[in-house]
Amino acid sequence: MAPRDKTDIKANEVLQAVVLAETFSPKFQPLTEMMPFALLPLLGRPLLDYNLDLLYSNGFQEVYVFCHSRNADRVKEFVRTSKWSSFPPTRFVVNVISAENYVAPGDMIRDLDGKAYIRENFLLIEAGVITNTDLRQLMEAHKNNQVISNDKNLMTITVRKMAPDHLTRSPDEHFALVLDPSCKILYAHFNEHLNKNMSIPLKVSLANGRVSIRADLAQTKLVFCSKHVPAIFSDNFDYQHTNDFVKGIIEHEDIMGNSIYIHEVTESYAACITNMTLYSRIAIDVAKRWTYPYTIDMYIRDCHPQRGGYYVSSAGRIHPSAHVGQFSVVLGQVADGARITKSFVGEGSSVGKNVCLDEVTLGKNVRIEEGCKLTKCFVADDCVVFKDSTLLAGCILSPGVKVGPNVDLKQLRLQSVPLEDGLSGDVVDGVPDAAKFGKSCLAFEYTEDEDSDGDSDESDDLVLIEERWGTEDGKLSDGFCSQEEDNDDDEDDNDDDVLDGGESPLLSLDDTDLFFKEVVESLQRGIEENIKPANLILEINSSKHAYNVTITDVIELTTRALLTICVGEKKTGAQFMAVFRKGSTQIYGILKNYMKKEDSQRVCVEEIGRFYTSLRANCDESLIKTIQNVLNFLYQRDVISEDVVLEWFEDYEDKETAAHLKQFIEWLQQDSSEEGDTDDSSENDDGDEESN
Amino acid sequence: MAVALQKQVSLRDNMLANLEATLSANVKSGRQNTSQETAKLVLRSLTAIVKDKEWKNAQDLLRILRDFGKRLIEVDPTETVVGNVVRRVLKIVRDDYLRVHLGHSADQKLLLPHAVDDYATAYVDLKDHVLESIDEFEQEIDYALDNITQQADRLINDGEVILTYGKSRTVEAFLKAAKETRSITVVVVEGAPKYDGHEMARNLGNANIATTLVHDSAVFAIMGRVHKVILGTHSVMADGGLKAYSGAYSVACAAKHYSVPLLVCTPVYKLTPQFVTSEDQVGFNKLESPQEIYDFADGDFDEAEILNPTYDYVPPDLVPLFIFNVGGNSPSYVYRLLSELYHPDDYDLKGDV
């Protein structure tokens, strides 16, 4: 190989890259049960192949691929049989490194430190990264940042500017940065979940003069690191992810002096597959040739773009009466009358008569029989969908599944072998559910361990689907856009509340504040991941001890946190209720735990009243109306007693909010008069009222 | 024997893999080689095959080279230069075989393409002859630019306004050579979306040539004041048409409308035996990333397809004259050049021997 770049030789520098070839996320299950994530094909080409091609083309010489031991054999086999192992060692070497104890990217980097492979700056790349950017240029930028910062720059994070409503933005990633004029990160906000509030420490804005706050950037998961990074990961064993690393470094910048920069990619494509929504989006982007030259016709040599904007390989057969729309790729056969849009039909697959495919990926040797209709699905190798079946909105069929005929499936994840631990009720004996999946089926529903309780299935699935495939109207969640005003309001509210409600003089404002934040975070995650209320209570209690908060405050703040979560994400009453219903298990469980006595119930109800009062100023009526639903819910579930509510209502000063409660109160009053005054505990409450 | 053969095959594969990767890496990292560099890169590895590989006779060698060439072309079918160089080398092997085979007296028989049959006889001195001819070919590539620029003062008159499109190394050298003896004014069309016309204008301006830069849409308006249009091209098709960077067609049409003579400067190794049947024919055009015409960051309009084709086909009736390194020719003469440069059996490298 002729050396092309003389400066490289002179400096005798070897470009090293580390590929994190696992996704530590359940979002690709059950696909990742059956095959390594790195070998998941995107338009017929394994993700790892995209990475290696990128690294090779950019002159990288040493590549370390980290994967879990259970995938190691297949990844090694892939590398061994690919052309990437055929180069002289001085030009391109791929090493596959595996261990059993990887549970997060951080473990891989710690392992990297132990192995001492890294000699210089290196590139850290996730397997799902698809980009056509010039990595050498980025490496230069990284080195340049090191010069600017006197070698204190540990990392240069590559970001791509994308409009907030961009379709190639992860719906569950909220990412914002506070930067100084030289693009050094002053404060980073990563949020994998739905909290769109961001609070910036005061010192950031005070100490740094001109700062810019950027929410129009998307992470590309291309990170250039200095050679010290693995060691720092080893020192901080709690860093699970580069995000933790970034936060940690920035927090300790005063002490350690290290800093992190960003580099904005403007001229090229860069995105990372982190969920199924992005998977199908990026597949379309590749078909649209944004990633040129990493396009289909560069990998599958006989697959060429046609007039009409789709691709057909020489083995692909499309019946003249079939309609293949833009951005589709056909390597298999398409029978007459079929309509295909934005889909991929893999090698050896056949699409039957009058089949409709929309944003569907079909693996190799898949058979879709006549009359089927598939929308936003992933169908892996060797699956069969028998005739007249409908698969909608985010079905994932892992290899070898057979479904149909004549079934309607929606939002299901199916696999061809029964679940090992038999957690889900309908697959105990390993016989496929013919009633559900059709009489010729070979399919078992895949369920994650946690949500096998089956309490709030419906809403859970909905969230899953939204995370995987975007909401049903085809739009993804909108990141920071259009929520911004809303967020500001909320933050203001919270501040007000803290100021008004800072009742206990013993507590410093900060502690309650921090406690509140922590509770919000735990609850949010709890609702998101459907964690058992008991565990959440444990978390809240530990936070209580950490911040030394009184039990009254705990009740108050927990109540407020729950309501904030319900409100903070959405704006209207309907959406409030959706979240509320979804989190009902947790809300009920937690509040029930703290509200054993009537005085604590009183605290809770008062807090609800205060919350709605503060909310009323800046939201629409439908949201205020939900106060009735909230109280009713708590009453029905015996979290609060009617006397508490009634007494509180008498004292409630906010007449406008009270108007919305009228109906409920009247009904309560009726109820209690019918029952007669059997409940004497009301006397106890009078005294507590004063204390608040 | 079997072991030796296997070794030979794997050696070749290894070499091919390297070259293939170099070529595709160049494409991918955006380091666009000039056609001359590509030609020399391919020629060097073909020379290495002739030198280092074990082959018994010309037939053997032809098969090896063809195989090698076939795989190389698949790397990027739009890069016609690769195939052209392979074909030239095949022709060299064939000619030299004939020369050796018939003795040095039978030159006239070389004109008959089927004078000899199977290239099967083994000659000891064939290798040296072939290497010598390849060396000549390499020199031809090296001096192609000089040969073209030498014709400049014959073709350009004093005080002429010359229009060119985008950037071409050949045209740049040609204009600079013309400037030595003639006073000229050059109008450069910027050539969206690559805008390489900007660099061209800068280079020409630095060489003290009066230069005007205009945008693509102004081509028709400005054509009325232009005396000559000089274009470079990516390749010359077998019918004498051009595969040039997109935008060239509209320039050629405007030139035709105003009856402005159009010259195309190109070395003969850009001459390819392929025909164009349609513009979306496989291996004719390249669709690049839409990024150059629409910023990805602005969000995608989902249903619209954004096309960024690299090449235009300019039909031969719009091209009055080619300036080759072997002299000026009209498009109708291209077929003749083709049959001199390449052996008809090699036109289609994808077919079997």
PDB file of N, CA, C and O in Angstrom, chain A residues 321-358:
ATOM      1  N   SER A 321     -46.877  -4.762 -12.396  1.00  0.00           N
ATOM      2  CA  SER A 321     -48.043  -4.092 -11.827  1.00  0.00           C
ATOM      3  C   SER A 321     -47.840  -3.755 -10.353  1.00  0.00           C
ATOM      4  O   SER A 321     -48.718  -3.196  -9.721  1.00  0.00           O
ATOM      5  N   ALA A 322     -46.698  -4.131  -9.798  1.00  0.00           N
ATOM      6  CA  ALA A 322     -46.420  -3.769  -8.405  1.00  0.00           C
ATOM      7  C   ALA A 322     -45.948  -2.328  -8.367  1.00  0.00           C
ATOM      8  O   ALA A 322     -45.354  -1.831  -9.322  1.00  0.00           O
ATOM      9  N   HIS A 323     -46.224  -1.681  -7.253  1.00  0.00           N
ATOM     10  CA  HIS A 323     -45.783  -0.306  -7.127  1.00  0.00           C
ATOM     11  C   HIS A 323     -44.715  -0.215  -6.047  1.00  0.00           C
ATOM     12  O   HIS A 323     -44.964  -0.532  -4.884  1.00  0.00           O
ATOM     13  N   VAL A 324     -43.523   0.185  -6.452  1.00  0.00           N
ATOM     14  CA  VAL A 324     -42.458   0.351  -5.467  1.00  0.00           C
ATOM     15  C   VAL A 324     -42.155   1.834  -5.356  1.00  0.00           C
ATOM     16  O   VAL A 324     -41.798   2.482  -6.336  1.00  0.00           O
ATOM     17  N   GLY A 325     -42.342   2.365  -4.164  1.00  0.00           N
ATOM     18  CA  GLY A 325     -42.194   3.810  -3.969  1.00  0.00           C
ATOM     19  C   GLY A 325     -40.764   4.207  -3.687  1.00  0.00           C
ATOM     20  O   GLY A 325     -39.864   3.376  -3.645  1.00  0.00           O
ATOM     21  N   GLN A 326     -40.583   5.501  -3.503  1.00  0.00           N
ATOM     22  CA  GLN A 326     -39.258   6.048  -3.240  1.00  0.00           C
ATOM     23  C   GLN A 326     -38.616   5.421  -2.012  1.00  0.00           C
ATOM     24  O   GLN A 326     -39.294   5.039  -1.078  1.00  0.00           O
ATOM     25  N   PHE A 327     -37.312   5.407  -2.030  1.00  0.00           N
ATOM     26  CA  PHE A 327     -36.479   5.000  -0.893  1.00  0.00           C
ATOM     27  C   PHE A 327     -36.690   3.543  -0.482  1.00  0.00           C
ATOM     28  O   PHE A 327     -36.438   3.169   0.646  1.00  0.00           O
ATOM     29  N   SER A 328     -37.197   2.732  -1.395  1.00  0.00           N
ATOM     30  CA  SER A 328     -37.303   1.310  -1.106  1.00  0.00           C
ATOM     31  C   SER A 328     -36.113   0.600  -1.734  1.00  0.00           C
ATOM     32  O   SER A 328     -35.506   1.082  -2.682  1.00  0.00           O
ATOM     33  N   VAL A 329     -35.808  -0.570  -1.173  1.00  0.00           N
ATOM     34  CA  VAL A 329     -34.734  -1.385  -1.713  1.00  0.00           C
ATOM     35  C   VAL A 329     -35.276  -2.785  -1.915  1.00  0.00           C
ATOM     36  O   VAL A 329     -35.824  -3.370  -0.985  1.00  0.00           O
ATOM     37  N   VAL A 330     -35.147  -3.310  -3.123  1.00  0.00           N
ATOM     38  CA  VAL A 330     -35.679  -4.642  -3.389  1.00  0.00           C
ATOM     39  C   VAL A 330     -34.543  -5.561  -3.827  1.00  0.00           C
ATOM     40  O   VAL A 330     -33.940  -5.357  -4.872  1.00  0.00           O
ATOM     41  N   LEU A 331     -34.236  -6.549  -2.973  1.00  0.00           N
ATOM     42  CA  LEU A 331     -33.253  -7.565  -3.360  1.00  0.00           C
ATOM     43  C   LEU A 331     -33.957  -8.889  -3.625  1.00  0.00           C
ATOM     44  O   LEU A 331     -33.364  -9.834  -4.099  1.00  0.00           O
ATOM     45  N   GLY A 332     -35.224  -8.983  -3.249  1.00  0.00           N
ATOM     46  CA  GLY A 332     -35.969 -10.232  -3.415  1.00  0.00           C
ATOM     47  C   GLY A 332     -37.024 -10.086  -4.489  1.00  0.00           C
ATOM     48  O   GLY A 332     -36.839  -9.375  -5.473  1.00  0.00           O
ATOM     49  N   GLN A 333     -38.151 -10.759  -4.276  1.00  0.00           N
ATOM     50  CA  GLN A 333     -39.186 -10.746  -5.301  1.00  0.00           C
ATOM     51  C   GLN A 333     -40.439 -10.039  -4.816  1.00  0.00           C
ATOM     52  O   GLN A 333     -40.852 -10.209  -3.681  1.00  0.00           O
ATOM     53  N   VAL A 334     -41.036  -9.301  -5.723  1.00  0.00           N
ATOM     54  CA  VAL A 334     -42.266  -8.597  -5.393  1.00  0.00           C
ATOM     55  C   VAL A 334     -43.322  -8.984  -6.419  1.00  0.00           C
ATOM     56  O   VAL A 334     -43.113  -8.807  -7.616  1.00  0.00           O
ATOM     57  N   ALA A 335     -44.421  -9.531  -5.936  1.00  0.00           N
ATOM     58  CA  ALA A 335     -45.440 -10.038  -6.853  1.00  0.00           C
ATOM     59  C   ALA A 335     -46.399  -8.927  -7.273  1.00  0.00           C
ATOM     60  O   ALA A 335     -46.297  -7.800  -6.804  1.00  0.00           O
ATOM     61  N   ASP A 336     -47.335  -9.266  -8.142  1.00  0.00           N
ATOM     62  CA  ASP A 336     -48.191  -8.236  -8.724  1.00  0.00           C
ATOM     63  C   ASP A 336     -49.140  -7.622  -7.701  1.00  0.00           C
ATOM     64  O   ASP A 336     -49.590  -8.252  -6.763  1.00  0.00           O
ATOM     65  N   GLY A 337     -49.378  -6.359  -7.916  1.00  0.00           N
ATOM     66  CA  GLY A 337     -50.325  -5.644  -7.069  1.00  0.00           C
ATOM     67  C   GLY A 337     -49.761  -5.204  -5.733  1.00  0.00           C
ATOM     68  O   GLY A 337     -50.441  -4.534  -4.961  1.00  0.00           O
ATOM     69  N   ALA A 338     -48.520  -5.580  -5.434  1.00  0.00           N
ATOM     70  CA  ALA A 338     -47.948  -5.185  -4.148  1.00  0.00           C
ATOM     71  C   ALA A 338     -47.619  -3.700  -4.158  1.00  0.00           C
ATOM     72  O   ALA A 338     -47.273  -3.141  -5.198  1.00  0.00           O
ATOM     73  N   ARG A 339     -47.746  -3.084  -3.013  1.00  0.00           N
ATOM     74  CA  ARG A 339     -47.376  -1.678  -2.881  1.00  0.00           C
ATOM     75  C   ARG A 339     -46.342  -1.553  -1.775  1.00  0.00           C
ATOM     76  O   ARG A 339     -46.568  -1.944  -0.639  1.00  0.00           O
ATOM     77  N   ILE A 340     -45.198  -1.005  -2.136  1.00  0.00           N
ATOM     78  CA  ILE A 340     -44.099  -0.950  -1.176  1.00  0.00           C
ATOM     79  C   ILE A 340     -43.630   0.488  -1.050  1.00  0.00           C
ATOM     80  O   ILE A 340     -43.349   1.134  -2.047  1.00  0.00           O
ATOM     81  N   THR A 341     -43.578   0.992   0.172  1.00  0.00           N
ATOM     82  CA  THR A 341     -43.013   2.326   0.354  1.00  0.00           C
ATOM     83  C   THR A 341     -41.974   2.290   1.459  1.00  0.00           C
ATOM     84  O   THR A 341     -42.193   1.677   2.501  1.00  0.00           O
ATOM     85  N   LYS A 342     -40.854   2.931   1.216  1.00  0.00           N
ATOM     86  CA  LYS A 342     -39.785   3.115   2.209  1.00  0.00           C
ATOM     87  C   LYS A 342     -39.398   1.814   2.899  1.00  0.00           C
ATOM     88  O   LYS A 342     -39.184   1.783   4.109  1.00  0.00           O
ATOM     89  N   SER A 343     -39.388   0.727   2.190  1.00  0.00           N
ATOM     90  CA  SER A 343     -39.140  -0.559   2.813  1.00  0.00           C
ATOM     91  C   SER A 343     -37.934  -1.238   2.201  1.00  0.00           C
ATOM     92  O   SER A 343     -37.477  -0.866   1.124  1.00  0.00           O
ATOM     93  N   PHE A 344     -37.465  -2.252   2.930  1.00  0.00           N
ATOM     94  CA  PHE A 344     -36.335  -3.027   2.456  1.00  0.00           C
ATOM     95  C   PHE A 344     -36.767  -4.470   2.323  1.00  0.00           C
ATOM     96  O   PHE A 344     -37.286  -5.056   3.274  1.00  0.00           O
ATOM     97  N   VAL A 345     -36.593  -5.036   1.139  1.00  0.00           N
ATOM     98  CA  VAL A 345     -36.933  -6.436   0.918  1.00  0.00           C
ATOM     99  C   VAL A 345     -35.622  -7.175   0.711  1.00  0.00           C
ATOM    100  O   VAL A 345     -34.939  -6.982  -0.287  1.00  0.00           O
ATOM    101  N   GLY A 346     -35.255  -8.015   1.667  1.00  0.00           N
ATOM    102  CA  GLY A 346     -33.937  -8.659   1.665  1.00  0.00           C
ATOM    103  C   GLY A 346     -33.803  -9.758   0.636  1.00  0.00           C
ATOM    104  O   GLY A 346     -34.773 -10.143  -0.018  1.00  0.00           O
ATOM    105  N   GLU A 347     -32.583 -10.264   0.542  1.00  0.00           N
ATOM    106  CA  GLU A 347     -32.270 -11.320  -0.408  1.00  0.00           C
ATOM    107  C   GLU A 347     -33.167 -12.533  -0.186  1.00  0.00           C
ATOM    108  O   GLU A 347     -33.353 -12.972   0.950  1.00  0.00           O
ATOM    109  N   GLY A 348     -33.666 -13.101  -1.265  1.00  0.00           N
ATOM    110  CA  GLY A 348     -34.428 -14.337  -1.174  1.00  0.00           C
ATOM    111  C   GLY A 348     -35.811 -14.173  -0.560  1.00  0.00           C
ATOM    112  O   GLY A 348     -36.517 -15.153  -0.376  1.00  0.00           O
ATOM    113  N   SER A 349     -36.176 -12.953  -0.230  1.00  0.00           N
ATOM    114  CA  SER A 349     -37.507 -12.751   0.342  1.00  0.00           C
ATOM    115  C   SER A 349     -38.526 -12.636  -0.780  1.00  0.00           C
ATOM    116  O   SER A 349     -38.194 -12.225  -1.888  1.00  0.00           O
ATOM    117  N   SER A 350     -39.748 -12.992  -0.458  1.00  0.00           N
ATOM    118  CA  SER A 350     -40.775 -12.811  -1.465  1.00  0.00           C
ATOM    119  C   SER A 350     -41.971 -12.085  -0.867  1.00  0.00           C
ATOM    120  O   SER A 350     -42.377 -12.360   0.257  1.00  0.00           O
ATOM    121  N   VAL A 351     -42.478 -11.149  -1.622  1.00  0.00           N
ATOM    122  CA  VAL A 351     -43.628 -10.371  -1.201  1.00  0.00           C
ATOM    123  C   VAL A 351     -44.783 -10.778  -2.095  1.00  0.00           C
ATOM    124  O   VAL A 351     -44.693 -10.660  -3.321  1.00  0.00           O
ATOM    125  N   GLY A 352     -45.860 -11.284  -1.488  1.00  0.00           N
ATOM    126  CA  GLY A 352     -46.951 -11.861  -2.267  1.00  0.00           C
ATOM    127  C   GLY A 352     -47.850 -10.831  -2.923  1.00  0.00           C
ATOM    128  O   GLY A 352     -47.614  -9.620  -2.829  1.00  0.00           O
ATOM    129  N   LYS A 353     -48.877 -11.326  -3.567  1.00  0.00           N
ATOM    130  CA  LYS A 353     -49.805 -10.458  -4.291  1.00  0.00           C
ATOM    131  C   LYS A 353     -50.517  -9.495  -3.352  1.00  0.00           C
ATOM    132  O   LYS A 353     -50.905  -9.872  -2.252  1.00  0.00           O
ATOM    133  N   ASN A 354     -50.685  -8.290  -3.830  1.00  0.00           N
ATOM    134  CA  ASN A 354     -51.477  -7.270  -3.126  1.00  0.00           C
ATOM    135  C   ASN A 354     -51.038  -7.017  -1.692  1.00  0.00           C
ATOM    136  O   ASN A 354     -51.836  -6.661  -0.841  1.00  0.00           O
ATOM    137  N   VAL A 355     -49.770  -7.231  -1.432  1.00  0.00           N
ATOM    138  CA  VAL A 355     -49.250  -6.937  -0.095  1.00  0.00           C
ATOM    139  C   VAL A 355     -48.932  -5.447  -0.008  1.00  0.00           C
ATOM    140  O   VAL A 355     -48.507  -4.842  -0.988  1.00  0.00           O
ATOM    141  N   CYS A 356     -49.176  -4.882   1.142  1.00  0.00           N
ATOM    142  CA  CYS A 356     -48.811  -3.484   1.376  1.00  0.00           C
ATOM    143  C   CYS A 356     -47.694  -3.419   2.393  1.00  0.00           C
ATOM    144  O   CYS A 356     -47.832  -3.940   3.502  1.00  0.00           O
ATOM    145  N   LEU A 357     -46.595  -2.792   2.058  1.00  0.00           N
ATOM    146  CA  LEU A 357     -45.506  -2.610   3.024  1.00  0.00           C
ATOM    147  C   LEU A 357     -45.229  -1.128   3.157  1.00  0.00           C
ATOM    148  O   LEU A 357     -45.073  -0.436   2.170  1.00  0.00           O
ATOM    149  N   ASP A 358     -45.152  -0.652   4.387  1.00  0.00           N
ATOM    150  CA  ASP A 358     -44.800   0.746   4.606  1.00  0.00           C
ATOM    151  C   ASP A 358     -43.780   0.817   5.738  1.00  0.00           C
ATOM    152  O   ASP A 358     -44.071   0.393   6.859  1.00  0.00           O
TER     153      ASP A 358
END
